[in-house]
Amino acid sequence: MLLSPFVKILIRSCFIRSCFFFCSIVVLGLMLTFGFKTSYASTTSQASSTLQSSHTSQNLQNSKGSQALQNSQGSQVSQSSQSSQTTANSSNANSAQNNLQYQGQSYGWFYYNWQLAQDADEELASKTTVPPVPKFISSAWLKMALPLYLEQALDNPSEENVLTYLYLQNYATQQASLFSEQVTLLTQGNALLDNNGVFPQNAVARQYREQMAAHTRRMVLSHYAHKLLLVFTLAGDFESKNFAILAAQNAEALGIKVVIAAIDGQVIPELRKFEYLPAEEALAFADNAQVEILPTVHVFSLEKGEVLVEGATDIQDFEMRLLRFMYKENIISRQQFNLARGVINERLQESEQVGDLIKKLGK
């Protein structure tokens, strides 16, 4: 097919343009590739130089810091070495101890505990030490050594240990018995030491003394009864009732005035004849007197009042408490006080007399 000249010119121009475009693309690609490599190389060289300068300055600083650190840590090297050595020794000791303690761990926990228990018993037994027995055994040595020998005999009750303790104990008992015997021999016939005249030892004489003291006590209480006032603080329980009946009737027989402060407001038939405080006054009295135990008996004289007894007691002790209160308040004399409590002959020695007697013993 024949092409027209116009078409041929058009095809030729398109081909030439295509070739030119392709060559342009190739040239542009080469230029771009070469330019990137050059830029990358320059950038890399600049970064390398910057990094090298930074490393150089940092190395200088590090060298200075290292030198200062070495100087500051120089004084600590010996201490660290000593501490490390001590720690190592301690670790080695603990390791050795643990190895000793856990040698039998393969046998089970019972074997391990049994071994520890045996070691503890041996340690306790070895701690018990006793002093040797001296040629002359004094009371001071017995006081110090006898408990140690007892501990040794209890920890290890062998024949030797038990007999040693028994011999020492028997000797101590013997010395105490000899001392008691000597006291009896020296007291008898000594007017200053023999207290049979004050408190008779014979049963018949003691009974007579007690009867005479009871009679004297009631006479003294009756003579000074007008100087006393008794206030019974009680409630209607069994103990208060029985004690109050006995004590109030005995006090009335001696001539002592009795007042009842019943905090529950109840009137005991056996005590109807005595004066009762109103319920409000009884509660106020118990509160002011700080009564904590029932029954409580207060005793009052013209100058003073105090608690005589808390709780129940017997008649003899009740009268002795009244007697001691009268003696403290100087209502009765010491002679009356002694006779009323059964002291027949009282010997009071002055310290100078005792000193003179002791000085005469050395002559």
Coordinates of C-alpha atoms in Angstrom, one line a residue:
M1 CA 0.0 0.0 0.0
L2 CA 1.5 3.3 -1.0
L3 CA 1.5 6.0 1.7
S4 CA 1.1 9.6 1.0
P5 CA 4.0 11.9 1.6
F6 CA 2.1 13.6 4.4
V7 CA 1.7 10.3 6.3
K8 CA 5.3 9.4 5.8
I9 CA 6.4 12.8 7.2
L10 CA 4.1 12.3 10.2
I11 CA 5.4 8.8 11.0
R12 CA 9.0 10.0 10.7
S13 CA 8.4 12.9 13.0
C14 CA 6.7 10.7 15.6
F15 CA 9.6 8.2 15.5
I16 CA 12.1 11.0 16.0
R17 CA 10.2 12.4 18.9
S18 CA 9.9 9.0 20.5
C19 CA 13.6 8.5 20.3
F20 CA 14.3 11.9 21.6
F21 CA 11.9 11.4 24.5
F22 CA 13.5 8.0 25.4
C23 CA 17.0 9.5 25.2
S24 CA 15.9 12.3 27.5
I25 CA 14.5 9.9 30.0
V26 CA 17.8 7.9 30.0
V27 CA 19.9 11.0 30.4
L28 CA 17.7 12.4 33.2
G29 CA 17.9 9.0 35.0
L30 CA 21.7 9.1 34.7
M31 CA 21.9 12.6 36.0
L32 CA 19.6 11.9 38.9
T33 CA 21.5 8.8 39.9
F34 CA 24.9 10.5 39.8
G35 CA 23.6 13.6 41.7
F36 CA 22.0 11.4 44.5
K37 CA 25.3 9.5 45.0
T38 CA 27.2 12.8 45.2
S39 CA 24.8 14.3 47.7
Y40 CA 24.7 11.2 49.8
A41 CA 28.5 11.0 49.9
S42 CA 28.8 14.7 50.9
T43 CA 26.1 14.3 53.5
T44 CA 27.7 11.2 54.9
S45 CA 31.1 12.8 55.1
Q46 CA 29.6 15.8 56.9
A47 CA 27.8 13.6 59.4
S48 CA 30.9 11.5 59.9
S49 CA 33.0 14.6 60.6
T50 CA 30.3 15.9 63.0
L51 CA 30.1 12.6 64.8
Q52 CA 33.9 12.3 65.0
S53 CA 34.1 15.8 66.5
S54 CA 31.3 14.9 69.0
H55 CA 33.0 11.7 70.0
T56 CA 36.3 13.5 70.4
S57 CA 34.8 16.1 72.8
Q58 CA 33.0 13.4 74.7
N59 CA 36.1 11.3 75.0
L60 CA 37.9 14.3 76.4
Q61 CA 35.1 14.8 79.0
N62 CA 35.0 11.1 79.8
S63 CA 38.7 11.0 80.3
K64 CA 38.5 13.9 82.6
G65 CA 35.5 12.3 84.5
S66 CA 37.3 9.0 84.6
Q67 CA 40.4 10.6 86.1
A68 CA 38.3 12.4 88.7
L69 CA 36.3 9.2 89.5
Q70 CA 39.5 7.2 89.9
N71 CA 40.8 9.8 92.3
S72 CA 37.6 9.9 94.3
Q73 CA 37.3 6.1 94.4
G74 CA 40.9 5.5 95.3
S75 CA 40.3 5.9 99.0
Q76 CA 37.4 3.4 98.8
V77 CA 39.3 0.6 97.2
S78 CA 40.8 -0.7 100.4
Q79 CA 37.5 -0.5 102.2
S80 CA 35.7 -2.3 99.4
S81 CA 38.3 -5.0 99.4
Q82 CA 38.0 -5.4 103.1
S83 CA 34.2 -5.5 103.0
S84 CA 34.3 -8.0 100.1
Q85 CA 36.7 -10.2 102.0
T86 CA 34.5 -10.0 105.2
T87 CA 31.4 -10.8 103.2
A88 CA 33.2 -13.7 101.5
N89 CA 34.3 -15.1 104.8
S90 CA 30.8 -14.8 106.3
S91 CA 29.3 -16.4 103.2
N92 CA 31.8 -19.2 103.4
A93 CA 31.0 -19.7 107.1
N94 CA 27.3 -19.7 106.5
S95 CA 27.7 -22.1 103.6
A96 CA 29.7 -24.4 105.8
Q97 CA 27.2 -24.2 108.6
N98 CA 24.3 -24.9 106.2
N99 CA 26.2 -27.8 104.8
L100 CA 26.6 -29.2 108.3
Q101 CA 23.0 -28.6 109.2
Y102 CA 21.5 -30.1 106.1
Q103 CA 23.8 -33.2 105.8
G104 CA 20.9 -35.6 106.5
Q105 CA 18.2 -33.8 104.5
S106 CA 17.8 -36.8 102.2
Y107 CA 16.6 -38.8 105.2
G108 CA 13.6 -36.6 105.7
W109 CA 12.5 -33.8 108.1
F110 CA 12.4 -36.1 111.1
Y111 CA 16.1 -36.9 110.8
Y112 CA 17.0 -33.2 110.6
N113 CA 14.9 -32.2 113.6
W114 CA 16.2 -35.1 115.6
Q115 CA 19.8 -34.0 115.0
L116 CA 19.0 -30.5 116.1
A117 CA 17.3 -31.7 119.2
Q118 CA 20.3 -33.9 120.1
D119 CA 22.7 -31.0 119.6
A120 CA 20.6 -28.7 121.8
D121 CA 20.5 -31.2 124.6
E122 CA 24.3 -31.6 124.4
E123 CA 24.7 -27.8 124.6
L124 CA 22.4 -27.4 127.6
A125 CA 24.1 -30.3 129.4
S126 CA 27.5 -28.8 128.8
K127 CA 26.5 -25.4 130.3
T128 CA 25.8 -26.8 133.8
T129 CA 29.1 -26.3 135.7
V130 CA 29.4 -26.6 139.4
P131 CA 32.2 -25.3 141.7
P132 CA 34.4 -27.8 143.5
V133 CA 33.5 -28.6 147.1
P134 CA 35.9 -26.7 149.5
K135 CA 37.5 -28.1 152.6
F136 CA 35.3 -25.9 154.8
I137 CA 31.7 -25.6 153.6
S138 CA 30.3 -22.3 154.7
S139 CA 26.7 -21.1 154.6
A140 CA 27.6 -18.6 151.9
W141 CA 29.0 -21.3 149.7
L142 CA 26.0 -23.5 150.2
K143 CA 23.7 -20.6 149.3
M144 CA 25.6 -20.2 146.0
A145 CA 26.5 -23.7 145.0
L146 CA 23.6 -25.9 146.2
P147 CA 21.2 -24.7 143.5
L148 CA 23.9 -25.5 140.9
Y149 CA 24.4 -29.0 142.2
L150 CA 20.6 -29.4 142.1
E151 CA 20.5 -28.3 138.4
Q152 CA 23.3 -30.7 137.6
A153 CA 21.5 -33.6 139.3
L154 CA 18.3 -32.8 137.4
D155 CA 19.9 -32.4 134.0
N156 CA 22.0 -35.6 134.5
P157 CA 20.6 -37.7 137.3
S158 CA 23.5 -40.1 137.6
E159 CA 24.4 -41.8 140.9
E160 CA 27.3 -39.5 141.5
N161 CA 25.4 -36.3 140.8
V162 CA 22.4 -37.2 142.9
L163 CA 24.5 -38.4 145.8
T164 CA 26.6 -35.3 145.7
Y165 CA 23.5 -33.1 146.0
L166 CA 22.0 -35.2 148.7
Y167 CA 25.2 -35.0 150.8
L168 CA 25.3 -31.3 150.5
Q169 CA 21.6 -30.9 151.3
N170 CA 21.9 -33.2 154.3
Y171 CA 24.8 -31.1 155.6
A172 CA 22.8 -27.9 155.2
T173 CA 19.9 -29.4 157.1
Q174 CA 22.2 -30.6 159.8
Q175 CA 23.7 -27.1 160.3
A176 CA 20.2 -25.6 160.5
S177 CA 19.1 -28.2 163.1
L178 CA 22.2 -27.5 165.2
F179 CA 21.5 -23.8 165.0
S180 CA 17.9 -24.3 166.2
E181 CA 19.0 -26.5 169.0
Q182 CA 21.5 -23.9 170.2
V183 CA 18.8 -21.2 170.1
T184 CA 16.6 -23.3 172.4
L185 CA 19.5 -23.9 174.8
L186 CA 20.5 -20.3 175.0
T187 CA 17.0 -18.9 175.2
Q188 CA 16.0 -21.0 178.2
G189 CA 16.9 -19.3 181.4
N190 CA 17.8 -16.0 179.7
A191 CA 15.4 -13.3 181.1
L192 CA 15.8 -11.2 178.0
L193 CA 15.2 -14.0 175.4
D194 CA 12.8 -16.3 177.1
N195 CA 9.3 -15.2 176.0
N196 CA 7.4 -17.7 178.0
G197 CA 6.3 -15.0 180.4
V198 CA 4.9 -13.0 177.5
F199 CA 3.4 -15.8 175.5
P200 CA 3.2 -19.1 177.5
Q201 CA 4.1 -22.2 175.5
N202 CA 2.1 -24.6 177.6
A203 CA -1.4 -25.4 176.3
V204 CA -3.1 -24.9 179.6
A205 CA -1.2 -21.7 180.2
R206 CA -2.2 -20.4 176.7
Q207 CA -5.8 -21.2 177.4
Y208 CA -5.7 -19.3 180.7
R209 CA -4.0 -16.4 179.0
E210 CA -6.6 -16.2 176.2
Q211 CA -9.5 -16.4 178.7
M212 CA -8.0 -13.6 180.8
A213 CA -7.3 -11.5 177.7
A214 CA -10.9 -11.9 176.5
H215 CA -12.3 -10.9 179.9
T216 CA -9.9 -7.8 180.0
R217 CA -10.8 -6.9 176.4
R218 CA -14.5 -6.8 177.1
M219 CA -14.0 -4.8 180.3
V220 CA -11.9 -2.2 178.4
L221 CA -14.4 -1.9 175.5
S222 CA -17.3 -1.6 177.9
H223 CA -15.5 1.2 179.9
Y224 CA -14.9 3.3 176.7
A225 CA -18.0 2.3 174.8
H226 CA -19.5 5.8 175.0
K227 CA -16.7 7.2 172.9
L228 CA -17.4 4.9 169.9
L229 CA -20.0 4.7 167.2
L230 CA -20.4 1.8 164.7
V231 CA -22.2 2.2 161.3
F232 CA -23.0 -1.1 159.5
T233 CA -23.4 -0.7 155.8
L234 CA -25.2 -3.8 154.5
A235 CA -27.9 -5.4 152.3
G236 CA -30.3 -8.2 153.0
D237 CA -28.1 -11.0 151.8
F238 CA -27.3 -14.0 153.9
E239 CA -23.7 -13.1 154.9
S240 CA -24.5 -9.5 155.8
K241 CA -27.5 -10.6 157.8
N242 CA -25.8 -13.2 160.0
F243 CA -22.6 -11.2 160.6
A244 CA -24.5 -8.0 161.3
I245 CA -26.8 -9.7 163.8
L246 CA -23.8 -11.2 165.7
A247 CA -21.6 -8.1 165.6
A248 CA -24.3 -5.6 166.3
Q249 CA -25.8 -7.5 169.3
N250 CA -22.2 -8.0 170.7
A251 CA -21.5 -4.3 170.3
E252 CA -24.8 -3.4 172.0
A253 CA -24.0 -5.7 174.9
L254 CA -20.7 -3.8 175.3
G255 CA -22.6 -0.5 175.3
I256 CA -21.5 0.7 171.9
K257 CA -24.0 2.6 169.8
V258 CA -24.9 0.9 166.5
V259 CA -26.5 2.5 163.3
I260 CA -27.6 0.5 160.3
A261 CA -27.2 1.8 156.8
A262 CA -29.3 -0.6 154.6
I263 CA -28.7 0.4 151.0
D264 CA -31.6 -1.8 149.8
G265 CA -34.0 -0.2 152.4
Q266 CA -34.9 -3.6 154.0
V267 CA -35.2 -3.9 157.7
I268 CA -33.8 -7.2 159.2
P269 CA -36.2 -8.4 161.9
E270 CA -33.3 -9.3 164.3
L271 CA -31.9 -5.8 163.9
R272 CA -35.2 -3.9 164.1
K273 CA -34.4 -2.4 167.5
F274 CA -31.4 -0.5 166.1
E275 CA -31.4 2.9 164.4
Y276 CA -31.8 2.8 160.6
L277 CA -30.7 5.5 158.3
P278 CA -33.2 6.5 155.6
A279 CA -32.6 4.9 152.2
E280 CA -31.4 8.2 150.7
E281 CA -29.0 8.9 153.6
A282 CA -27.8 5.3 153.5
L283 CA -27.0 5.5 149.8
A284 CA -25.3 8.9 150.3
F285 CA -23.2 7.5 153.2
A286 CA -22.1 4.5 151.2
D287 CA -21.2 6.7 148.2
N288 CA -19.2 9.2 150.4
A289 CA -17.4 6.5 152.3
Q290 CA -16.7 4.7 149.0
V291 CA -18.1 1.4 150.2
E292 CA -17.2 -1.4 147.7
I293 CA -17.8 -4.6 149.8
L294 CA -20.8 -5.5 151.8
P295 CA -20.9 -5.7 154.7
T296 CA -18.6 -2.9 155.8
V297 CA -18.4 -1.5 159.3
H298 CA -17.1 2.0 160.1
V299 CA -16.0 3.0 163.6
F300 CA -16.2 6.7 164.7
S301 CA -14.7 8.4 167.8
L302 CA -15.2 12.0 168.8
E303 CA -12.2 13.0 166.6
K304 CA -11.9 10.5 163.8
G305 CA -13.6 7.7 161.8
E306 CA -12.3 4.9 159.6
V307 CA -13.2 1.5 158.2
L308 CA -13.2 -1.1 160.9
V309 CA -13.7 -4.2 158.7
E310 CA -14.8 -5.1 155.2
G311 CA -16.7 -8.3 154.9
A312 CA -17.6 -10.7 157.6
T313 CA -15.3 -11.8 160.5
D314 CA -15.6 -13.5 163.9
I315 CA -16.4 -11.8 167.2
Q316 CA -12.9 -12.1 168.6
D317 CA -11.3 -10.4 165.6
F318 CA -14.1 -7.8 165.6
E319 CA -13.3 -6.9 169.2
M320 CA -9.5 -6.8 168.5
R321 CA -10.0 -4.4 165.7
L322 CA -12.0 -2.1 168.0
L323 CA -9.2 -2.4 170.6
R324 CA -6.5 -1.5 168.0
F325 CA -8.5 1.5 166.9
M326 CA -8.8 2.7 170.5
Y327 CA -5.1 2.3 171.1
K328 CA -4.2 4.3 167.9
E329 CA -6.6 7.1 169.0
N330 CA -5.0 7.2 172.5
I331 CA -8.2 6.2 174.1
I332 CA -6.5 3.4 176.1
S333 CA -3.0 3.0 177.5
R334 CA -0.3 0.5 176.3
Q335 CA -0.7 -1.5 179.5
Q336 CA -4.4 -1.8 178.9
F337 CA -3.7 -2.7 175.3
N338 CA -1.3 -5.4 176.3
L339 CA -3.6 -7.0 178.9
A340 CA -6.5 -6.9 176.5
R341 CA -4.5 -8.8 173.8
G342 CA -2.9 -11.3 176.2
V343 CA 0.6 -9.9 176.7
I344 CA 1.2 -10.6 180.3
N345 CA 4.8 -9.4 180.8
E346 CA 6.3 -7.1 178.1
R347 CA 10.0 -6.6 178.0
L348 CA 11.1 -3.7 175.8
Q349 CA 14.8 -3.3 175.4
E350 CA 16.6 -0.1 174.4
S351 CA 19.2 -0.2 171.6
E352 CA 21.9 0.9 174.0
Q353 CA 21.1 -2.0 176.4
V354 CA 21.4 -4.5 173.5
G355 CA 24.7 -3.0 172.4
D356 CA 26.1 -3.2 175.9
L357 CA 25.1 -6.9 176.2
I358 CA 26.8 -7.7 172.9
K359 CA 30.0 -5.9 173.9
K360 CA 30.1 -8.0 177.1
L361 CA 30.1 -11.2 175.1
G362 CA 33.7 -10.6 173.8
K363 CA 35.1 -10.1 177.3

